[in-house]
Amino acid sequence: MQATIINILIDATCHVLATLGGVQFTVQKPHLKTDPAPSGEVTGVILLSGGVSGSAALSFQRGCVLQIVSRMLGEDLQEVNRDIQDAVGEIVNMVSGQAAQKLADVPPRIDVRPDAVLMGQESLSGRTFGAAVVEVPLTGPAGRLTLEV
């Protein structure tokens, strides 16, 4: 079941980023995460409830998020600011929607909803409730994005 959820989240993330920012990502080998701090500078959090209880996070490195949001907005953004935070919120909204559609066909019922966008190294440790976290690195032309589930 966990592999199904992770694969659906990977597919939804890759689809949304290819559609919005025209950026293709390569999925790297998943592994267990040991550090509770986010892997990137901007992190969007998705809550999972119902048939499972947990969260997923899309954690963007600086160069990666700047490239994606610059392409989304048609501007050359150079700084991580409120516009970046808002855009990551929209990305998380769309990934949540895509994942929710695909998870609707997978029993038990899993509710997916966007939660928050964290800036810098705000900790996610309170959101994982002591559970093991699987980290899936996604690499693209301008850097890395990490899916943490």
mmCIF file with all atom_site columns, C-alpha atoms in Angstrom:
data_model
loop_
_atom_site.group_PDB
_atom_site.id
_atom_site.type_symbol
_atom_site.label_atom_id
_atom_site.label_alt_id
_atom_site.label_comp_id
_atom_site.label_asym_id
_atom_site.label_entity_id
_atom_site.label_seq_id
_atom_site.pdbx_PDB_ins_code
_atom_site.Cartn_x
_atom_site.Cartn_y
_atom_site.Cartn_z
_atom_site.occupancy
_atom_site.B_iso_or_equiv
_atom_site.pdbx_formal_charge
_atom_site.auth_seq_id
_atom_site.auth_comp_id
_atom_site.auth_asym_id
_atom_site.auth_atom_id
_atom_site.pdbx_PDB_model_num
ATOM 1   C CA . MET A 1 1   ? 0.000   0.000  0.000   1.00 0.00 ? 1   MET A CA 1
ATOM 2   C CA . GLN A 1 2   ? 2.759   2.503  0.920   1.00 0.00 ? 2   GLN A CA 1
ATOM 3   C CA . ALA A 1 3   ? 4.525   1.918  -2.408  1.00 0.00 ? 3   ALA A CA 1
ATOM 4   C CA . THR A 1 4   ? 1.256   2.619  -4.245  1.00 0.00 ? 4   THR A CA 1
ATOM 5   C CA . ILE A 1 5   ? 0.779   5.904  -2.393  1.00 0.00 ? 5   ILE A CA 1
ATOM 6   C CA . ILE A 1 6   ? 4.387   6.956  -2.987  1.00 0.00 ? 6   ILE A CA 1
ATOM 7   C CA . ASN A 1 7   ? 4.191   6.103  -6.705  1.00 0.00 ? 7   ASN A CA 1
ATOM 8   C CA . ILE A 1 8   ? 0.949   8.069  -7.086  1.00 0.00 ? 8   ILE A CA 1
ATOM 9   C CA . LEU A 1 9   ? 2.535   11.076 -5.363  1.00 0.00 ? 9   LEU A CA 1
ATOM 10  C CA . ILE A 1 10  ? 5.613   10.820 -7.609  1.00 0.00 ? 10  ILE A CA 1
ATOM 11  C CA . ASP A 1 11  ? 3.460   10.640 -10.747 1.00 0.00 ? 11  ASP A CA 1
ATOM 12  C CA . ALA A 1 12  ? 1.283   13.573 -9.631  1.00 0.00 ? 12  ALA A CA 1
ATOM 13  C CA . THR A 1 13  ? 4.344   15.695 -8.797  1.00 0.00 ? 13  THR A CA 1
ATOM 14  C CA . CYS A 1 14  ? 6.088   14.985 -12.101 1.00 0.00 ? 14  CYS A CA 1
ATOM 15  C CA . HIS A 1 15  ? 2.897   15.621 -14.088 1.00 0.00 ? 15  HIS A CA 1
ATOM 16  C CA . VAL A 1 16  ? 2.120   18.944 -12.390 1.00 0.00 ? 16  VAL A CA 1
ATOM 17  C CA . LEU A 1 17  ? 5.692   20.249 -12.712 1.00 0.00 ? 17  LEU A CA 1
ATOM 18  C CA . ALA A 1 18  ? 5.943   19.236 -16.362 1.00 0.00 ? 18  ALA A CA 1
ATOM 19  C CA . THR A 1 19  ? 2.620   20.937 -17.069 1.00 0.00 ? 19  THR A CA 1
ATOM 20  C CA . LEU A 1 20  ? 3.178   24.129 -15.047 1.00 0.00 ? 20  LEU A CA 1
ATOM 21  C CA . GLY A 1 21  ? 6.884   24.700 -15.417 1.00 0.00 ? 21  GLY A CA 1
ATOM 22  C CA . GLY A 1 22  ? 7.803   22.625 -18.436 1.00 0.00 ? 22  GLY A CA 1
ATOM 23  C CA . VAL A 1 23  ? 10.441  20.865 -16.337 1.00 0.00 ? 23  VAL A CA 1
ATOM 24  C CA . GLN A 1 24  ? 11.060  17.122 -16.556 1.00 0.00 ? 24  GLN A CA 1
ATOM 25  C CA . PHE A 1 25  ? 12.393  15.297 -13.502 1.00 0.00 ? 25  PHE A CA 1
ATOM 26  C CA . THR A 1 26  ? 14.234  12.022 -13.173 1.00 0.00 ? 26  THR A CA 1
ATOM 27  C CA . VAL A 1 27  ? 13.235  9.881  -10.194 1.00 0.00 ? 27  VAL A CA 1
ATOM 28  C CA . GLN A 1 28  ? 16.206  8.674  -8.151  1.00 0.00 ? 28  GLN A CA 1
ATOM 29  C CA . LYS A 1 29  ? 16.368  5.704  -5.781  1.00 0.00 ? 29  LYS A CA 1
ATOM 30  C CA . PRO A 1 30  ? 14.158  6.103  -2.679  1.00 0.00 ? 30  PRO A CA 1
ATOM 31  C CA . HIS A 1 31  ? 15.729  5.688  0.755   1.00 0.00 ? 31  HIS A CA 1
ATOM 32  C CA . LEU A 1 32  ? 14.863  6.177  4.426   1.00 0.00 ? 32  LEU A CA 1
ATOM 33  C CA . LYS A 1 33  ? 15.394  9.729  5.638   1.00 0.00 ? 33  LYS A CA 1
ATOM 34  C CA . THR A 1 34  ? 17.288  10.210 8.881   1.00 0.00 ? 34  THR A CA 1
ATOM 35  C CA . ASP A 1 35  ? 17.347  14.014 9.263   1.00 0.00 ? 35  ASP A CA 1
ATOM 36  C CA . PRO A 1 36  ? 14.026  15.658 10.283  1.00 0.00 ? 36  PRO A CA 1
ATOM 37  C CA . ALA A 1 37  ? 14.933  18.946 8.561   1.00 0.00 ? 37  ALA A CA 1
ATOM 38  C CA . PRO A 1 38  ? 13.551  19.559 5.073   1.00 0.00 ? 38  PRO A CA 1
ATOM 39  C CA . SER A 1 39  ? 15.928  18.760 2.220   1.00 0.00 ? 39  SER A CA 1
ATOM 40  C CA . GLY A 1 40  ? 15.250  22.040 0.438   1.00 0.00 ? 40  GLY A CA 1
ATOM 41  C CA . GLU A 1 41  ? 14.717  25.734 0.989   1.00 0.00 ? 41  GLU A CA 1
ATOM 42  C CA . VAL A 1 42  ? 10.958  25.742 0.308   1.00 0.00 ? 42  VAL A CA 1
ATOM 43  C CA . THR A 1 43  ? 8.748   22.825 1.369   1.00 0.00 ? 43  THR A CA 1
ATOM 44  C CA . GLY A 1 44  ? 5.080   22.228 0.617   1.00 0.00 ? 44  GLY A CA 1
ATOM 45  C CA . VAL A 1 45  ? 3.285   19.829 2.966   1.00 0.00 ? 45  VAL A CA 1
ATOM 46  C CA . ILE A 1 46  ? 0.390   17.523 2.030   1.00 0.00 ? 46  ILE A CA 1
ATOM 47  C CA . LEU A 1 47  ? -1.664  15.730 4.683   1.00 0.00 ? 47  LEU A CA 1
ATOM 48  C CA . LEU A 1 48  ? -2.877  12.150 4.188   1.00 0.00 ? 48  LEU A CA 1
ATOM 49  C CA . SER A 1 49  ? -5.746  10.844 6.318   1.00 0.00 ? 49  SER A CA 1
ATOM 50  C CA . GLY A 1 50  ? -8.492  8.247  6.319   1.00 0.00 ? 50  GLY A CA 1
ATOM 51  C CA . GLY A 1 51  ? -7.063  4.843  5.356   1.00 0.00 ? 51  GLY A CA 1
ATOM 52  C CA . VAL A 1 52  ? -3.584  6.091  6.301   1.00 0.00 ? 52  VAL A CA 1
ATOM 53  C CA . SER A 1 53  ? -2.316  8.786  8.621   1.00 0.00 ? 53  SER A CA 1
ATOM 54  C CA . GLY A 1 54  ? 0.705   10.804 7.646   1.00 0.00 ? 54  GLY A CA 1
ATOM 55  C CA . SER A 1 55  ? 2.072   13.479 5.384   1.00 0.00 ? 55  SER A CA 1
ATOM 56  C CA . ALA A 1 56  ? 4.054   14.070 2.249   1.00 0.00 ? 56  ALA A CA 1
ATOM 57  C CA . ALA A 1 57  ? 6.357   16.985 1.583   1.00 0.00 ? 57  ALA A CA 1
ATOM 58  C CA . LEU A 1 58  ? 7.731   18.469 -1.628  1.00 0.00 ? 58  LEU A CA 1
ATOM 59  C CA . SER A 1 59  ? 11.025  20.057 -0.623  1.00 0.00 ? 59  SER A CA 1
ATOM 60  C CA . PHE A 1 60  ? 12.626  22.232 -3.326  1.00 0.00 ? 60  PHE A CA 1
ATOM 61  C CA . GLN A 1 61  ? 16.268  23.283 -3.519  1.00 0.00 ? 61  GLN A CA 1
ATOM 62  C CA . ARG A 1 62  ? 16.722  26.995 -4.228  1.00 0.00 ? 62  ARG A CA 1
ATOM 63  C CA . GLY A 1 63  ? 17.714  26.755 -7.919  1.00 0.00 ? 63  GLY A CA 1
ATOM 64  C CA . CYS A 1 64  ? 14.999  24.235 -8.637  1.00 0.00 ? 64  CYS A CA 1
ATOM 65  C CA . VAL A 1 65  ? 12.143  26.267 -7.142  1.00 0.00 ? 65  VAL A CA 1
ATOM 66  C CA . LEU A 1 66  ? 13.383  29.487 -8.752  1.00 0.00 ? 66  LEU A CA 1
ATOM 67  C CA . GLN A 1 67  ? 13.430  27.860 -12.197 1.00 0.00 ? 67  GLN A CA 1
ATOM 68  C CA . ILE A 1 68  ? 9.995   26.264 -11.868 1.00 0.00 ? 68  ILE A CA 1
ATOM 69  C CA . VAL A 1 69  ? 8.266   29.371 -10.527 1.00 0.00 ? 69  VAL A CA 1
ATOM 70  C CA . SER A 1 70  ? 10.060  31.637 -13.030 1.00 0.00 ? 70  SER A CA 1
ATOM 71  C CA . ARG A 1 71  ? 8.663   29.480 -15.826 1.00 0.00 ? 71  ARG A CA 1
ATOM 72  C CA . MET A 1 72  ? 5.207   29.408 -14.232 1.00 0.00 ? 72  MET A CA 1
ATOM 73  C CA . LEU A 1 73  ? 5.063   33.199 -13.924 1.00 0.00 ? 73  LEU A CA 1
ATOM 74  C CA . GLY A 1 74  ? 7.015   34.076 -17.067 1.00 0.00 ? 74  GLY A CA 1
ATOM 75  C CA . GLU A 1 75  ? 9.479   36.149 -15.017 1.00 0.00 ? 75  GLU A CA 1
ATOM 76  C CA . ASP A 1 76  ? 13.137  35.731 -14.089 1.00 0.00 ? 76  ASP A CA 1
ATOM 77  C CA . LEU A 1 77  ? 12.952  35.368 -10.301 1.00 0.00 ? 77  LEU A CA 1
ATOM 78  C CA . GLN A 1 78  ? 16.245  35.538 -8.421  1.00 0.00 ? 78  GLN A CA 1
ATOM 79  C CA . GLU A 1 79  ? 15.149  35.433 -4.771  1.00 0.00 ? 79  GLU A CA 1
ATOM 80  C CA . VAL A 1 80  ? 13.073  33.094 -2.653  1.00 0.00 ? 80  VAL A CA 1
ATOM 81  C CA . ASN A 1 81  ? 10.270  35.323 -1.397  1.00 0.00 ? 81  ASN A CA 1
ATOM 82  C CA . ARG A 1 82  ? 6.512   35.428 -0.789  1.00 0.00 ? 82  ARG A CA 1
ATOM 83  C CA . ASP A 1 83  ? 5.776   34.915 -4.527  1.00 0.00 ? 83  ASP A CA 1
ATOM 84  C CA . ILE A 1 84  ? 7.762   31.671 -4.419  1.00 0.00 ? 84  ILE A CA 1
ATOM 85  C CA . GLN A 1 85  ? 5.934   30.580 -1.260  1.00 0.00 ? 85  GLN A CA 1
ATOM 86  C CA . ASP A 1 86  ? 2.559   31.282 -2.872  1.00 0.00 ? 86  ASP A CA 1
ATOM 87  C CA . ALA A 1 87  ? 3.525   29.435 -6.064  1.00 0.00 ? 87  ALA A CA 1
ATOM 88  C CA . VAL A 1 88  ? 4.667   26.384 -4.089  1.00 0.00 ? 88  VAL A CA 1
ATOM 89  C CA . GLY A 1 89  ? 1.298   26.499 -2.331  1.00 0.00 ? 89  GLY A CA 1
ATOM 90  C CA . GLU A 1 90  ? -0.388  26.311 -5.744  1.00 0.00 ? 90  GLU A CA 1
ATOM 91  C CA . ILE A 1 91  ? 1.897   23.450 -6.824  1.00 0.00 ? 91  ILE A CA 1
ATOM 92  C CA . VAL A 1 92  ? 1.030   21.528 -3.647  1.00 0.00 ? 92  VAL A CA 1
ATOM 93  C CA . ASN A 1 93  ? -2.669  22.215 -4.274  1.00 0.00 ? 93  ASN A CA 1
ATOM 94  C CA . MET A 1 94  ? -2.436  20.763 -7.774  1.00 0.00 ? 94  MET A CA 1
ATOM 95  C CA . VAL A 1 95  ? -0.334  17.755 -6.713  1.00 0.00 ? 95  VAL A CA 1
ATOM 96  C CA . SER A 1 96  ? -2.844  17.069 -3.923  1.00 0.00 ? 96  SER A CA 1
ATOM 97  C CA . GLY A 1 97  ? -5.707  17.185 -6.415  1.00 0.00 ? 97  GLY A CA 1
ATOM 98  C CA . GLN A 1 98  ? -3.973  14.859 -8.878  1.00 0.00 ? 98  GLN A CA 1
ATOM 99  C CA . ALA A 1 99  ? -3.055  12.404 -6.117  1.00 0.00 ? 99  ALA A CA 1
ATOM 100 C CA . ALA A 1 100 ? -6.575  12.497 -4.646  1.00 0.00 ? 100 ALA A CA 1
ATOM 101 C CA . GLN A 1 101 ? -8.071  11.578 -8.035  1.00 0.00 ? 101 GLN A CA 1
ATOM 102 C CA . LYS A 1 102 ? -5.761  8.594  -8.433  1.00 0.00 ? 102 LYS A CA 1
ATOM 103 C CA . LEU A 1 103 ? -6.095  7.461  -4.810  1.00 0.00 ? 103 LEU A CA 1
ATOM 104 C CA . ALA A 1 104 ? -9.910  7.494  -5.077  1.00 0.00 ? 104 ALA A CA 1
ATOM 105 C CA . ASP A 1 105 ? -9.638  4.126  -6.856  1.00 0.00 ? 105 ASP A CA 1
ATOM 106 C CA . VAL A 1 106 ? -7.338  2.587  -4.223  1.00 0.00 ? 106 VAL A CA 1
ATOM 107 C CA . PRO A 1 107 ? -8.962  1.137  -1.090  1.00 0.00 ? 107 PRO A CA 1
ATOM 108 C CA . PRO A 1 108 ? -9.066  2.095  1.724   1.00 0.00 ? 108 PRO A CA 1
ATOM 109 C CA . ARG A 1 109 ? -10.260 5.657  1.174   1.00 0.00 ? 109 ARG A CA 1
ATOM 110 C CA . ILE A 1 110 ? -7.421  8.157  1.569   1.00 0.00 ? 110 ILE A CA 1
ATOM 111 C CA . ASP A 1 111 ? -8.059  11.866 1.903   1.00 0.00 ? 111 ASP A CA 1
ATOM 112 C CA . VAL A 1 112 ? -5.377  14.170 0.505   1.00 0.00 ? 112 VAL A CA 1
ATOM 113 C CA . ARG A 1 113 ? -5.197  17.874 1.228   1.00 0.00 ? 113 ARG A CA 1
ATOM 114 C CA . PRO A 1 114 ? -2.584  20.606 1.118   1.00 0.00 ? 114 PRO A CA 1
ATOM 115 C CA . ASP A 1 115 ? -1.427  21.826 4.522   1.00 0.00 ? 115 ASP A CA 1
ATOM 116 C CA . ALA A 1 116 ? 1.359   24.427 4.629   1.00 0.00 ? 116 ALA A CA 1
ATOM 117 C CA . VAL A 1 117 ? 4.394   25.868 2.889   1.00 0.00 ? 117 VAL A CA 1
ATOM 118 C CA . LEU A 1 118 ? 7.512   26.068 5.036   1.00 0.00 ? 118 LEU A CA 1
ATOM 119 C CA . MET A 1 119 ? 10.407  28.384 4.264   1.00 0.00 ? 119 MET A CA 1
ATOM 120 C CA . GLY A 1 120 ? 14.027  27.707 5.152   1.00 0.00 ? 120 GLY A CA 1
ATOM 121 C CA . GLN A 1 121 ? 14.764  24.897 7.549   1.00 0.00 ? 121 GLN A CA 1
ATOM 122 C CA . GLU A 1 122 ? 11.509  24.897 9.507   1.00 0.00 ? 122 GLU A CA 1
ATOM 123 C CA . SER A 1 123 ? 11.255  21.404 10.941  1.00 0.00 ? 123 SER A CA 1
ATOM 124 C CA . LEU A 1 124 ? 8.865   18.770 9.664   1.00 0.00 ? 124 LEU A CA 1
ATOM 125 C CA . SER A 1 125 ? 9.562   16.512 12.655  1.00 0.00 ? 125 SER A CA 1
ATOM 126 C CA . GLY A 1 126 ? 6.267   17.350 14.368  1.00 0.00 ? 126 GLY A CA 1
ATOM 127 C CA . ARG A 1 127 ? 4.395   16.251 11.255  1.00 0.00 ? 127 ARG A CA 1
ATOM 128 C CA . THR A 1 128 ? 5.896   12.768 10.981  1.00 0.00 ? 128 THR A CA 1
ATOM 129 C CA . PHE A 1 129 ? 4.756   11.522 14.400  1.00 0.00 ? 129 PHE A CA 1
ATOM 130 C CA . GLY A 1 130 ? 7.839   9.329  14.785  1.00 0.00 ? 130 GLY A CA 1
ATOM 131 C CA . ALA A 1 131 ? 7.102   7.381  11.598  1.00 0.00 ? 131 ALA A CA 1
ATOM 132 C CA . ALA A 1 132 ? 9.761   6.316  9.133   1.00 0.00 ? 132 ALA A CA 1
ATOM 133 C CA . VAL A 1 133 ? 10.106  8.793  6.275   1.00 0.00 ? 133 VAL A CA 1
ATOM 134 C CA . VAL A 1 134 ? 10.826  7.648  2.738   1.00 0.00 ? 134 VAL A CA 1
ATOM 135 C CA . GLU A 1 135 ? 12.762  10.217 0.728   1.00 0.00 ? 135 GLU A CA 1
ATOM 136 C CA . VAL A 1 136 ? 12.527  10.175 -3.073  1.00 0.00 ? 136 VAL A CA 1
ATOM 137 C CA . PRO A 1 137 ? 14.961  12.549 -4.806  1.00 0.00 ? 137 PRO A CA 1
ATOM 138 C CA . LEU A 1 138 ? 13.818  13.977 -8.145  1.00 0.00 ? 138 LEU A CA 1
ATOM 139 C CA . THR A 1 139 ? 16.497  15.674 -10.238 1.00 0.00 ? 139 THR A CA 1
ATOM 140 C CA . GLY A 1 140 ? 15.902  18.251 -12.935 1.00 0.00 ? 140 GLY A CA 1
ATOM 141 C CA . PRO A 1 141 ? 17.899  20.726 -14.978 1.00 0.00 ? 141 PRO A CA 1
ATOM 142 C CA . ALA A 1 142 ? 18.127  23.337 -12.205 1.00 0.00 ? 142 ALA A CA 1
ATOM 143 C CA . GLY A 1 143 ? 18.515  21.137 -9.157  1.00 0.00 ? 143 GLY A CA 1
ATOM 144 C CA . ARG A 1 144 ? 16.704  18.787 -6.918  1.00 0.00 ? 144 ARG A CA 1
ATOM 145 C CA . LEU A 1 145 ? 13.259  18.364 -5.470  1.00 0.00 ? 145 LEU A CA 1
ATOM 146 C CA . THR A 1 146 ? 12.690  15.770 -2.758  1.00 0.00 ? 146 THR A CA 1
ATOM 147 C CA . LEU A 1 147 ? 9.414   13.991 -2.079  1.00 0.00 ? 147 LEU A CA 1
ATOM 148 C CA . GLU A 1 148 ? 9.280   12.945 1.565   1.00 0.00 ? 148 GLU A CA 1
ATOM 149 C CA . VAL A 1 149 ? 6.475   10.576 2.615   1.00 0.00 ? 149 VAL A CA 1
#
